[in-house]
Amino acid sequence: MTTGQGWPVAIGEAARRTGVSARMVRHYESLGLLPQVGRTDSGYRQYTEADVHALRFIGRARSLGFSMEEIRELMGLWQDQARASSQVKRIAQAHIDDLAERIAAMQAMQRTLQSLVQCCHGDQRPECPILDDLAAAGDSHQHAQTLSNQ
């Protein structure tokens, strides 16, 4: 944030200062993550220094993969000086657990695809275990397991 520049600022400047697009700024406002911002007589949004700080908070939380509901809860805790840090830690730990599950699922997908790629000759023949596995739809997990055991 540049000092010496007046507040409030228009949405474009708020977006520039936070690294959050103007479209997302409007979206966060519509979700109630930001309090209703002031407007000029001609209807342009005007963001205060506190709004810009909140937008940075939201942007950082999004970059760490928190959901909008988690961000809403974290913002409430951030603004509550009487909060217990255990509440914040609980939210962060639940997010870590969710990320670990998603990472494990992606690693399983990677292993399956690696097995399929290894089974594919990658030549001019039309036979392709990758396409066969995709076409097996309901049995794709079993099919990939069969291929990886060959």
PDB file of N, CA and C in Angstrom, residues 68-104:
ATOM      1  N   MET A  68     -14.787 -20.447   0.757  1.00  0.00           N
ATOM      2  CA  MET A  68     -15.413 -19.168   1.099  1.00  0.00           C
ATOM      3  C   MET A  68     -15.999 -19.229   2.504  1.00  0.00           C
ATOM      4  N   GLU A  69     -16.597 -20.356   2.878  1.00  0.00           N
ATOM      5  CA  GLU A  69     -17.166 -20.483   4.218  1.00  0.00           C
ATOM      6  C   GLU A  69     -16.073 -20.456   5.286  1.00  0.00           C
ATOM      7  N   GLU A  70     -14.959 -21.120   5.013  1.00  0.00           N
ATOM      8  CA  GLU A  70     -13.838 -21.074   5.951  1.00  0.00           C
ATOM      9  C   GLU A  70     -13.292 -19.652   6.066  1.00  0.00           C
ATOM     10  N   ILE A  71     -13.217 -18.962   4.940  1.00  0.00           N
ATOM     11  CA  ILE A  71     -12.731 -17.578   4.961  1.00  0.00           C
ATOM     12  C   ILE A  71     -13.677 -16.702   5.767  1.00  0.00           C
ATOM     13  N   ARG A  72     -14.963 -16.912   5.594  1.00  0.00           N
ATOM     14  CA  ARG A  72     -15.946 -16.135   6.356  1.00  0.00           C
ATOM     15  C   ARG A  72     -15.709 -16.347   7.866  1.00  0.00           C
ATOM     16  N   GLU A  73     -15.503 -17.605   8.245  1.00  0.00           N
ATOM     17  CA  GLU A  73     -15.271 -17.921   9.647  1.00  0.00           C
ATOM     18  C   GLU A  73     -13.940 -17.331  10.132  1.00  0.00           C
ATOM     19  N   LEU A  74     -12.900 -17.462   9.315  1.00  0.00           N
ATOM     20  CA  LEU A  74     -11.594 -16.913   9.681  1.00  0.00           C
ATOM     21  C   LEU A  74     -11.644 -15.395   9.808  1.00  0.00           C
ATOM     22  N   MET A  75     -12.372 -14.753   8.914  1.00  0.00           N
ATOM     23  CA  MET A  75     -12.484 -13.288   8.991  1.00  0.00           C
ATOM     24  C   MET A  75     -13.197 -12.870  10.269  1.00  0.00           C
ATOM     25  N   GLY A  76     -14.232 -13.616  10.630  1.00  0.00           N
ATOM     26  CA  GLY A  76     -14.932 -13.321  11.878  1.00  0.00           C
ATOM     27  C   GLY A  76     -13.995 -13.442  13.074  1.00  0.00           C
ATOM     28  N   LEU A  77     -13.171 -14.462  13.051  1.00  0.00           N
ATOM     29  CA  LEU A  77     -12.208 -14.654  14.133  1.00  0.00           C
ATOM     30  C   LEU A  77     -11.127 -13.571  14.107  1.00  0.00           C
ATOM     31  N   TRP A  78     -10.684 -13.209  12.914  1.00  0.00           N
ATOM     32  CA  TRP A  78      -9.663 -12.171  12.748  1.00  0.00           C
ATOM     33  C   TRP A  78     -10.152 -10.844  13.339  1.00  0.00           C
ATOM     34  N   GLN A  79     -11.433 -10.570  13.131  1.00  0.00           N
ATOM     35  CA  GLN A  79     -11.993  -9.305  13.597  1.00  0.00           C
ATOM     36  C   GLN A  79     -12.412  -9.347  15.068  1.00  0.00           C
ATOM     37  N   ASP A  80     -12.420 -10.542  15.661  1.00  0.00           N
ATOM     38  CA  ASP A  80     -12.813 -10.718  17.059  1.00  0.00           C
ATOM     39  C   ASP A  80     -11.570 -10.760  17.940  1.00  0.00           C
ATOM     40  N   GLN A  81     -11.304  -9.677  18.623  1.00  0.00           N
ATOM     41  CA  GLN A  81     -10.106  -9.604  19.465  1.00  0.00           C
ATOM     42  C   GLN A  81     -10.182 -10.548  20.668  1.00  0.00           C
ATOM     43  N   ALA A  82     -11.369 -11.046  20.999  1.00  0.00           N
ATOM     44  CA  ALA A  82     -11.535 -11.961  22.132  1.00  0.00           C
ATOM     45  C   ALA A  82     -11.497 -13.428  21.685  1.00  0.00           C
ATOM     46  N   ARG A  83     -11.118 -13.652  20.441  1.00  0.00           N
ATOM     47  CA  ARG A  83     -11.115 -15.017  19.906  1.00  0.00           C
ATOM     48  C   ARG A  83     -10.106 -15.891  20.645  1.00  0.00           C
ATOM     49  N   ALA A  84     -10.333 -17.183  20.557  1.00  0.00           N
ATOM     50  CA  ALA A  84      -9.344 -18.151  21.058  1.00  0.00           C
ATOM     51  C   ALA A  84      -8.593 -18.663  19.832  1.00  0.00           C
ATOM     52  N   SER A  85      -7.279 -18.669  19.896  1.00  0.00           N
ATOM     53  CA  SER A  85      -6.508 -19.134  18.742  1.00  0.00           C
ATOM     54  C   SER A  85      -6.806 -20.593  18.432  1.00  0.00           C
ATOM     55  N   SER A  86      -7.317 -21.336  19.415  1.00  0.00           N
ATOM     56  CA  SER A  86      -7.662 -22.741  19.175  1.00  0.00           C
ATOM     57  C   SER A  86      -8.735 -22.865  18.090  1.00  0.00           C
ATOM     58  N   GLN A  87      -9.617 -21.881  17.995  1.00  0.00           N
ATOM     59  CA  GLN A  87     -10.646 -21.901  16.956  1.00  0.00           C
ATOM     60  C   GLN A  87     -10.013 -21.767  15.574  1.00  0.00           C
ATOM     61  N   VAL A  88      -9.043 -20.885  15.463  1.00  0.00           N
ATOM     62  CA  VAL A  88      -8.353 -20.662  14.195  1.00  0.00           C
ATOM     63  C   VAL A  88      -7.563 -21.920  13.826  1.00  0.00           C
ATOM     64  N   LYS A  89      -6.885 -22.478  14.807  1.00  0.00           N
ATOM     65  CA  LYS A  89      -6.079 -23.682  14.569  1.00  0.00           C
ATOM     66  C   LYS A  89      -6.965 -24.842  14.125  1.00  0.00           C
ATOM     67  N   ARG A  90      -8.154 -24.967  14.719  1.00  0.00           N
ATOM     68  CA  ARG A  90      -9.086 -26.032  14.336  1.00  0.00           C
ATOM     69  C   ARG A  90      -9.460 -25.924  12.857  1.00  0.00           C
ATOM     70  N   ILE A  91      -9.747 -24.722  12.405  1.00  0.00           N
ATOM     71  CA  ILE A  91     -10.108 -24.510  10.999  1.00  0.00           C
ATOM     72  C   ILE A  91      -8.926 -24.853  10.097  1.00  0.00           C
ATOM     73  N   ALA A  92      -7.744 -24.368  10.467  1.00  0.00           N
ATOM     74  CA  ALA A  92      -6.554 -24.635   9.658  1.00  0.00           C
ATOM     75  C   ALA A  92      -6.236 -26.127   9.626  1.00  0.00           C
ATOM     76  N   GLN A  93      -6.366 -26.815  10.756  1.00  0.00           N
ATOM     77  CA  GLN A  93      -6.077 -28.249  10.797  1.00  0.00           C
ATOM     78  C   GLN A  93      -7.076 -29.033   9.948  1.00  0.00           C
ATOM     79  N   ALA A  94      -8.343 -28.656  10.002  1.00  0.00           N
ATOM     80  CA  ALA A  94      -9.349 -29.323   9.166  1.00  0.00           C
ATOM     81  C   ALA A  94      -9.016 -29.119   7.690  1.00  0.00           C
ATOM     82  N   HIS A  95      -8.526 -27.936   7.348  1.00  0.00           N
ATOM     83  CA  HIS A  95      -8.143 -27.655   5.958  1.00  0.00           C
ATOM     84  C   HIS A  95      -6.930 -28.493   5.557  1.00  0.00           C
ATOM     85  N   ILE A  96      -5.966 -28.617   6.470  1.00  0.00           N
ATOM     86  CA  ILE A  96      -4.802 -29.465   6.206  1.00  0.00           C
ATOM     87  C   ILE A  96      -5.247 -30.909   5.958  1.00  0.00           C
ATOM     88  N   ASP A  97      -6.159 -31.399   6.784  1.00  0.00           N
ATOM     89  CA  ASP A  97      -6.655 -32.772   6.631  1.00  0.00           C
ATOM     90  C   ASP A  97      -7.343 -32.956   5.275  1.00  0.00           C
ATOM     91  N   ASP A  98      -8.140 -31.959   4.881  1.00  0.00           N
ATOM     92  CA  ASP A  98      -8.804 -32.008   3.573  1.00  0.00           C
ATOM     93  C   ASP A  98      -7.776 -32.002   2.443  1.00  0.00           C
ATOM     94  N   LEU A  99      -6.769 -31.138   2.562  1.00  0.00           N
ATOM     95  CA  LEU A  99      -5.717 -31.093   1.540  1.00  0.00           C
ATOM     96  C   LEU A  99      -4.995 -32.436   1.447  1.00  0.00           C
ATOM     97  N   ALA A 100      -4.714 -33.053   2.581  1.00  0.00           N
ATOM     98  CA  ALA A 100      -4.024 -34.350   2.585  1.00  0.00           C
ATOM     99  C   ALA A 100      -4.850 -35.404   1.851  1.00  0.00           C
ATOM    100  N   GLU A 101      -6.161 -35.400   2.069  1.00  0.00           N
ATOM    101  CA  GLU A 101      -7.040 -36.343   1.358  1.00  0.00           C
ATOM    102  C   GLU A 101      -7.021 -36.082  -0.144  1.00  0.00           C
ATOM    103  N   ARG A 102      -7.096 -34.817  -0.515  1.00  0.00           N
ATOM    104  CA  ARG A 102      -7.099 -34.473  -1.940  1.00  0.00           C
ATOM    105  C   ARG A 102      -5.767 -34.818  -2.588  1.00  0.00           C
ATOM    106  N   ILE A 103      -4.665 -34.593  -1.871  1.00  0.00           N
ATOM    107  CA  ILE A 103      -3.343 -34.931  -2.399  1.00  0.00           C
ATOM    108  C   ILE A 103      -3.238 -36.445  -2.587  1.00  0.00           C
ATOM    109  N   ALA A 104      -3.716 -37.213  -1.595  1.00  0.00           N
ATOM    110  CA  ALA A 104      -3.672 -38.677  -1.699  1.00  0.00           C
ATOM    111  C   ALA A 104      -4.486 -39.152  -2.901  1.00  0.00           C
TER     112      ALA A 104
END
